[in-house]
Structures are given as C-alpha cells and as structure tokens.
Amino acid sequence: MTNERKVTDIKNIVILTGAGVSAESGIDTFRSAGGLWEKHRVEDVATPEAFARDPDLVLRFYDMRRERIQEVLPNAAHHALACLDAEWKGGLLIVTQNVDDLHERAGARRLLHMHGEHLNAWCTACDQRHVWRGTLFERPSCPACGVPGQLRPDIVWFGEMPYRMEEIYAALNRADLFVSIGTSGAVYPAAGFVRDAREQGVRTLELNLEPSQGSHWFDESRYGAATEVVPAWVDEILRG
Ligand code: APR
C-alpha cells in the first residue's frame, strides 16, 4: 500500500536525520569501515558498560570527537534543511540522531537531538547539563554542584533511553510526511519511525546514499549524496 498524498496536501513534516547528513562535512558515519567507528568497536566506547570498565578510553574518545566536530562546517544538506525550517509555514520537526551541532549551526531551529549532544556535559551527581567545548578526560568539577569527576558526555549510549520520545511520537501523529535522511535504519527506536508513520497513513520518503535496512517501508526512495538529494527535495517541496 502506498500513502498517496500530494505535496499540496502536506502541512506537517517530520524529518529524521542520521550520520549520512554530516558525512560530507567530514564526520565519519558509524557503520562504515567494517563496523568500526574511528577504529573502535561501538561496544568499546558507546555503552554504559564500556564507560564503567574503561572511563579513560571513553572520555578520550569523546574528547576527540568533540574537538573534531568543532573543526568541521555544515554542508549543503544542513543548509537546505535550515532553509526549509525558515520558510515552511506548516509544522516541522527535525529529529536528529546526530550528536554534532551542524543542523543548528546552519540555522535550523525546529530541531531535537534524540541521541544527545557532543557539546553538552551531563553531571551524574546533580543531573545538570552544561555546554561543554573542552575536554572531560581530566575529570573537571561540575560548574553547578562542584562535584569533581561526575561529568560525562551527554550522549545516549546503547542500552540507554533516547531523549524526548513523547515529543517525537506526538509530531509523528500529526505528520503528513515523514522523511528519513542519511540513516542506515539499524538502530531502534529511530529505525521504527517509518513503520509507525506508515501505520498512521503518513507518506514516507527516504533520502540516502543507498537503500537503508528498512527501505522497503518507504513509499518513495531517492538515492544519492545528501548534499545533492536534500537541496533538490527541499527546493521541490518549497515550490509546492
Ligand atoms: N549522503 C547520504 N547518505 C549517506 C552519505 C552521504 N554522503 N554517506 C553515508 N550515507 C548513509 C549510509 O549509506 C548509511 O545508510 O548514511 C547512513 C549512515 O548510517 P550509520 O552509520 O548507521 O548512521 P546512523 O543511521 O545515523 O546511526 C544511528 O547508531 O551508533 C548509533 O547513536 C548512533 O545515532 C547513531 C545511530
């Protein structure tokens, strides 16, 4: 079954983005290079167990990623989505799995980070979050409660609950169009959004370099580099 909604019927859009959107800015995706993420297995750096086992490795790894994202720039895909955000009069929510800040640096406002943010540190002693551009390896004190050694990257690791799920499902409930961009569809719950959307009659579109794991769930798929397919789609939808 295909959800046949014309562009002119579309008012509310939910966009899910993944690592593919930032790839052309120079940030490695997760599932390239044989499942290694910057030469580390995901389980060695992106789980609470890994942090408990080897906090030095995990903090160093995230310090390096935090430094890296501050050296790169938003690309044409981030800019196109920011332009859509500025110009789209209907409802819009960009749900990103990315922990970089490239969407907001391009100017996107109607955005939420379901997997956390590199530029935040979270104090597990007082539960406050702080904008954090430096390193955490030296175990700095929390600026709010003063307790040392309790700040961790504000990243949702495997086995932890993604952020703001209620808001995401509420937006999916209102949506007329769900667009998935640059994500492999390997990690739930985000990978399940397309099925949730379809069950509610929402039109679904995938923009990706190659078919994702759930590509058969989409009404339409367009394959190519994000810096090409995303601006082309945004142009099309804004022209109606
Ligand atoms: N343009 C468009 N798509 C691209 C590009 C590009 N230039 N380069 C890569 N891709 C696609 C890949 O084909 C792949 O389908 O982007 C997708 C990236 O997939 P993943 O590396 O699995 O990244 P993502 O889907 O965001 O991962 C989801 O997994 O490790 C966790 O929490 C982490 O948020 C992350 C989640």
Tab-separated table of C-alpha atoms and ligand atoms in Angstrom:
chain	number	residue	atom	x	y	z
A	1	MET	CA	0.000	0.000	0.000
A	2	THR	CA	1.255	3.463	-0.852
A	3	ASN	CA	0.236	6.550	1.028
A	4	GLU	CA	-0.694	8.839	-1.853
A	5	ARG	CA	-0.586	12.347	-0.505
A	6	LYS	CA	0.048	15.228	-2.884
A	7	VAL	CA	2.693	17.816	-1.951
A	8	THR	CA	-0.081	20.400	-1.769
A	9	ASP	CA	-1.823	18.339	0.978
A	10	ILE	CA	1.250	18.349	3.178
A	11	LYS	CA	1.216	20.576	6.228
A	12	ASN	CA	3.191	18.792	8.903
A	13	ILE	CA	6.588	17.268	8.227
A	14	VAL	CA	8.830	15.158	10.453
A	15	ILE	CA	12.403	14.684	9.273
A	16	LEU	CA	14.744	12.106	10.790
A	17	THR	CA	18.441	12.650	10.105
A	18	GLY	CA	21.437	10.397	10.686
A	19	ALA	CA	25.171	10.325	10.208
A	20	GLY	CA	24.871	10.422	6.397
A	21	VAL	CA	23.838	14.085	6.579
A	22	SER	CA	27.128	15.031	8.226
A	23	ALA	CA	29.356	12.641	6.232
A	24	GLU	CA	30.234	15.224	3.602
A	25	SER	CA	31.219	17.670	6.352
A	26	GLY	CA	33.960	15.185	7.239
A	27	ILE	CA	32.396	13.315	10.162
A	28	ASP	CA	32.660	9.524	9.928
A	29	THR	CA	29.417	7.569	9.837
A	30	PHE	CA	29.046	4.725	12.344
A	31	ARG	CA	28.640	1.725	10.138
A	32	SER	CA	31.305	2.387	7.553
A	33	ALA	CA	34.762	0.773	7.585
A	34	GLY	CA	33.676	-2.713	8.600
A	35	GLY	CA	31.653	-1.735	11.650
A	36	LEU	CA	34.474	0.166	13.292
A	37	TRP	CA	33.904	3.684	14.463
A	38	GLU	CA	37.173	5.564	14.184
A	39	LYS	CA	38.922	2.217	14.777
A	40	HIS	CA	36.913	1.402	17.906
A	41	ARG	CA	34.160	-1.150	18.157
A	42	VAL	CA	30.930	0.644	19.127
A	43	GLU	CA	30.606	-1.627	22.198
A	44	ASP	CA	34.016	-0.437	23.447
A	45	VAL	CA	33.068	3.230	23.535
A	46	ALA	CA	29.326	3.754	23.291
A	47	THR	CA	27.794	1.770	26.145
A	48	PRO	CA	27.407	2.457	29.889
A	49	GLU	CA	29.316	-0.801	30.476
A	50	ALA	CA	32.268	0.465	28.436
A	51	PHE	CA	32.288	3.684	30.469
A	52	ALA	CA	32.271	1.749	33.745
A	53	ARG	CA	35.012	-0.595	32.507
A	54	ASP	CA	37.379	1.929	30.921
A	55	PRO	CA	36.333	5.547	31.544
A	56	ASP	CA	39.697	6.883	30.329
A	57	LEU	CA	39.226	5.324	26.890
A	58	VAL	CA	35.622	6.506	26.595
A	59	LEU	CA	36.316	10.064	27.796
A	60	ARG	CA	39.360	10.369	25.499
A	61	PHE	CA	37.352	9.065	22.568
A	62	TYR	CA	34.533	11.570	23.103
A	63	ASP	CA	37.011	14.406	23.769
A	64	MET	CA	38.484	13.670	20.347
A	65	ARG	CA	35.050	13.628	18.669
A	66	ARG	CA	34.073	16.855	20.471
A	67	GLU	CA	37.211	18.544	19.194
A	68	ARG	CA	36.651	17.193	15.682
A	69	ILE	CA	33.102	18.468	15.282
A	70	GLN	CA	34.263	21.973	16.168
A	71	GLU	CA	36.635	21.874	13.183
A	72	VAL	CA	34.033	20.991	10.549
A	73	LEU	CA	31.322	23.036	8.859
A	74	PRO	CA	27.684	22.438	7.936
A	75	ASN	CA	27.227	21.284	4.339
A	76	ALA	CA	24.596	21.950	1.674
A	77	ALA	CA	22.213	19.379	3.190
A	78	HIS	CA	22.255	21.092	6.616
A	79	HIS	CA	21.762	24.467	4.915
A	80	ALA	CA	18.868	23.215	2.808
A	81	LEU	CA	17.074	21.817	5.891
A	82	ALA	CA	17.649	25.105	7.739
A	83	CYS	CA	16.140	26.925	4.769
A	84	LEU	CA	13.121	24.591	4.880
A	85	ASP	CA	12.790	25.297	8.611
A	86	ALA	CA	12.845	29.056	7.974
A	87	GLU	CA	10.406	29.006	5.073
A	88	TRP	CA	7.987	26.160	5.751
A	89	LYS	CA	4.775	27.631	7.146
A	90	GLY	CA	3.356	24.332	8.355
A	91	GLY	CA	4.533	22.131	11.180
A	92	LEU	CA	8.083	20.844	11.043
A	93	LEU	CA	10.287	18.857	13.373
A	94	ILE	CA	13.820	17.775	12.519
A	95	VAL	CA	14.685	14.830	14.739
A	96	THR	CA	18.382	14.178	14.537
A	97	GLN	CA	20.253	11.133	15.747
A	98	ASN	CA	23.422	13.125	15.221
A	99	VAL	CA	25.263	14.471	18.218
A	100	ASP	CA	27.079	17.174	16.258
A	101	ASP	CA	25.705	20.726	16.131
A	102	LEU	CA	25.775	21.156	12.350
A	103	HIS	CA	21.991	21.483	11.925
A	104	GLU	CA	21.824	24.357	14.379
A	105	ARG	CA	24.983	25.976	13.035
A	106	ALA	CA	23.303	26.016	9.616
A	107	GLY	CA	20.355	27.797	11.280
A	108	ALA	CA	17.790	25.037	11.964
A	109	ARG	CA	15.565	25.833	14.960
A	110	ARG	CA	12.760	23.274	14.966
A	111	LEU	CA	15.218	20.556	15.898
A	112	LEU	CA	15.733	17.997	18.613
A	113	HIS	CA	18.673	15.728	19.397
A	114	MET	CA	17.294	12.323	20.349
A	115	HIS	CA	20.771	10.828	20.995
A	116	GLY	CA	22.233	13.774	22.937
A	117	GLU	CA	24.865	16.337	22.008
A	118	HIS	CA	28.658	16.333	21.908
A	119	LEU	CA	28.782	19.905	23.122
A	120	ASN	CA	26.955	19.100	26.350
A	121	ALA	CA	28.313	17.542	29.508
A	122	TRP	CA	25.942	15.893	31.963
A	123	CYS	CA	26.638	15.809	35.669
A	124	THR	CA	25.522	12.483	37.085
A	125	ALA	CA	25.773	13.932	40.625
A	126	CYS	CA	23.295	16.825	40.237
A	127	ASP	CA	21.689	15.962	36.855
A	128	GLN	CA	22.532	19.376	35.328
A	129	ARG	CA	23.682	19.735	31.728
A	130	HIS	CA	26.287	22.263	30.653
A	131	VAL	CA	27.505	23.497	27.289
A	132	TRP	CA	30.962	21.909	27.070
A	133	ARG	CA	33.567	22.634	24.379
A	134	GLY	CA	36.693	21.431	26.168
A	135	THR	CA	37.766	18.017	27.421
A	136	LEU	CA	36.339	15.769	30.133
A	137	PHE	CA	39.297	13.430	30.493
A	138	GLU	CA	40.831	15.459	33.359
A	139	ARG	CA	37.618	14.925	35.380
A	140	PRO	CA	36.660	18.605	35.790
A	141	SER	CA	34.232	19.670	38.510
A	142	CYS	CA	30.600	20.317	37.696
A	143	PRO	CA	30.038	24.093	37.340
A	144	ALA	CA	26.703	23.734	39.172
A	145	CYS	CA	27.352	21.419	42.131
A	146	GLY	CA	31.153	21.483	42.232
A	147	VAL	CA	31.485	17.694	42.468
A	148	PRO	CA	34.584	16.529	40.534
A	149	GLY	CA	34.673	13.541	38.185
A	150	GLN	CA	30.932	13.158	37.632
A	151	LEU	CA	30.623	14.845	34.242
A	152	ARG	CA	30.056	12.503	31.312
A	153	PRO	CA	29.339	13.115	27.629
A	154	ASP	CA	25.637	13.908	27.192
A	155	ILE	CA	25.325	11.125	24.653
A	156	VAL	CA	22.655	8.418	24.631
A	157	TRP	CA	24.649	5.210	24.633
A	158	PHE	CA	23.413	1.786	23.550
A	159	GLY	CA	21.041	0.483	26.194
A	160	GLU	CA	20.004	3.998	27.307
A	161	MET	CA	16.695	5.711	26.598
A	162	PRO	CA	16.715	8.264	23.738
A	163	TYR	CA	15.574	11.766	24.617
A	164	ARG	CA	12.217	13.434	24.013
A	165	MET	CA	10.408	10.407	22.643
A	166	GLU	CA	6.975	11.746	23.617
A	167	GLU	CA	7.521	14.879	21.543
A	168	ILE	CA	8.715	12.796	18.620
A	169	TYR	CA	5.708	10.471	18.659
A	170	ALA	CA	3.341	13.437	19.052
A	171	ALA	CA	4.895	15.050	15.970
A	172	LEU	CA	4.667	11.751	14.048
A	173	ASN	CA	0.980	11.555	14.991
A	174	ARG	CA	0.356	14.963	13.418
A	175	ALA	CA	2.579	14.415	10.385
A	176	ASP	CA	1.531	14.211	6.757
A	177	LEU	CA	5.047	13.431	5.570
A	178	PHE	CA	7.947	11.581	7.207
A	179	VAL	CA	11.366	11.944	5.608
A	180	SER	CA	14.371	9.878	6.642
A	181	ILE	CA	17.762	11.240	5.578
A	182	GLY	CA	21.187	9.614	5.805
A	183	THR	CA	20.449	6.904	8.325
A	184	SER	CA	21.055	3.170	7.972
A	185	GLY	CA	17.874	2.170	9.815
A	186	ALA	CA	19.923	-0.087	12.081
A	187	VAL	CA	19.203	1.473	15.464
A	188	TYR	CA	15.838	1.480	17.229
A	189	PRO	CA	13.633	3.250	18.146
A	190	ALA	CA	14.514	5.675	15.302
A	191	ALA	CA	14.583	2.820	12.778
A	192	GLY	CA	10.939	2.092	13.639
A	193	PHE	CA	9.605	5.604	12.953
A	194	VAL	CA	8.931	4.798	9.304
A	195	ARG	CA	6.654	1.894	10.262
A	196	ASP	CA	4.874	3.982	12.911
A	197	ALA	CA	4.335	6.712	10.336
A	198	ARG	CA	3.042	4.327	7.673
A	199	GLU	CA	0.576	2.715	10.066
A	200	GLN	CA	-0.971	6.154	10.527
A	201	GLY	CA	-1.224	6.832	6.808
A	202	VAL	CA	1.693	9.245	6.751
A	203	ARG	CA	3.554	9.469	3.444
A	204	THR	CA	7.153	8.291	3.794
A	205	LEU	CA	10.260	9.288	1.839
A	206	GLU	CA	13.845	8.108	2.156
A	207	LEU	CA	16.846	10.161	1.012
A	208	ASN	CA	20.040	8.156	1.392
A	209	LEU	CA	23.213	7.161	-0.383
A	210	GLU	CA	21.939	3.588	-0.707
A	211	PRO	CA	18.897	1.601	0.418
A	212	SER	CA	18.714	1.515	4.223
A	213	GLN	CA	17.762	-1.611	6.179
A	214	GLY	CA	14.117	-0.528	6.167
A	215	SER	CA	13.993	0.889	2.659
A	216	HIS	CA	11.034	-1.318	1.673
A	217	TRP	CA	8.878	0.540	4.220
A	218	PHE	CA	9.148	3.830	2.329
A	219	ASP	CA	6.625	4.991	-0.266
A	220	GLU	CA	9.461	6.637	-2.152
A	221	SER	CA	13.263	6.478	-2.055
A	222	ARG	CA	15.811	8.741	-3.698
A	223	TYR	CA	19.439	7.712	-3.645
A	224	GLY	CA	22.459	9.982	-3.845
A	225	ALA	CA	24.753	12.154	-1.755
A	226	ALA	CA	22.920	14.198	0.875
A	227	THR	CA	24.416	17.443	-0.455
A	228	GLU	CA	22.644	16.771	-3.755
A	229	VAL	CA	19.395	14.973	-2.960
A	230	VAL	CA	18.436	17.040	0.094
A	231	PRO	CA	18.675	20.510	-1.532
A	232	ALA	CA	16.808	19.162	-4.583
A	233	TRP	CA	13.982	17.785	-2.407
A	234	VAL	CA	13.773	20.977	-0.289
A	235	ASP	CA	13.579	23.051	-3.431
A	236	GLU	CA	10.778	20.850	-4.728
A	237	ILE	CA	8.716	20.943	-1.533
A	238	LEU	CA	9.086	24.695	-1.069
A	239	ARG	CA	7.978	25.296	-4.646
A	240	GLY	CA	4.901	23.150	-3.884
B	1	APR	N1	24.760	11.155	1.763
B	1	APR	C1	23.668	10.439	2.153
B	1	APR	N2	23.730	9.322	2.883
B	1	APR	C2	24.955	8.895	3.240
B	1	APR	C3	26.139	9.576	2.890
B	1	APR	C4	26.003	10.756	2.123
B	1	APR	N3	27.060	11.472	1.721
B	1	APR	N4	27.194	8.898	3.406
B	1	APR	C5	26.687	7.837	4.046
B	1	APR	N5	25.341	7.827	3.950
B	1	APR	C6	24.394	6.871	4.511
B	1	APR	C7	24.913	5.451	4.576
B	1	APR	O1	24.622	4.776	3.360
B	1	APR	C8	24.138	4.882	5.754
B	1	APR	O2	22.886	4.331	5.326
B	1	APR	O3	24.173	7.246	5.850
B	1	APR	C9	23.861	6.103	6.635
B	1	APR	C10	24.698	6.160	7.886
B	1	APR	O4	24.376	5.081	8.700
B	1	APR	P1	25.011	4.858	10.138
B	1	APR	O5	26.494	4.989	10.057
B	1	APR	O6	24.461	3.584	10.675
B	1	APR	O7	24.497	6.111	10.981
B	1	APR	P2	23.092	6.338	11.704
B	1	APR	O8	21.995	5.661	10.941
B	1	APR	O9	22.963	7.786	11.956
B	1	APR	O10	23.307	5.586	13.074
B	1	APR	C11	22.250	5.589	14.002
B	1	APR	O11	23.585	4.499	15.621
B	1	APR	O12	25.646	4.233	16.657
B	1	APR	C12	24.383	4.778	16.764
B	1	APR	O13	23.710	6.530	18.156
B	1	APR	C13	24.408	6.260	16.968
B	1	APR	O14	22.927	7.951	16.125
B	1	APR	C14	23.661	6.784	15.768
B	1	APR	C15	22.767	5.617	15.409
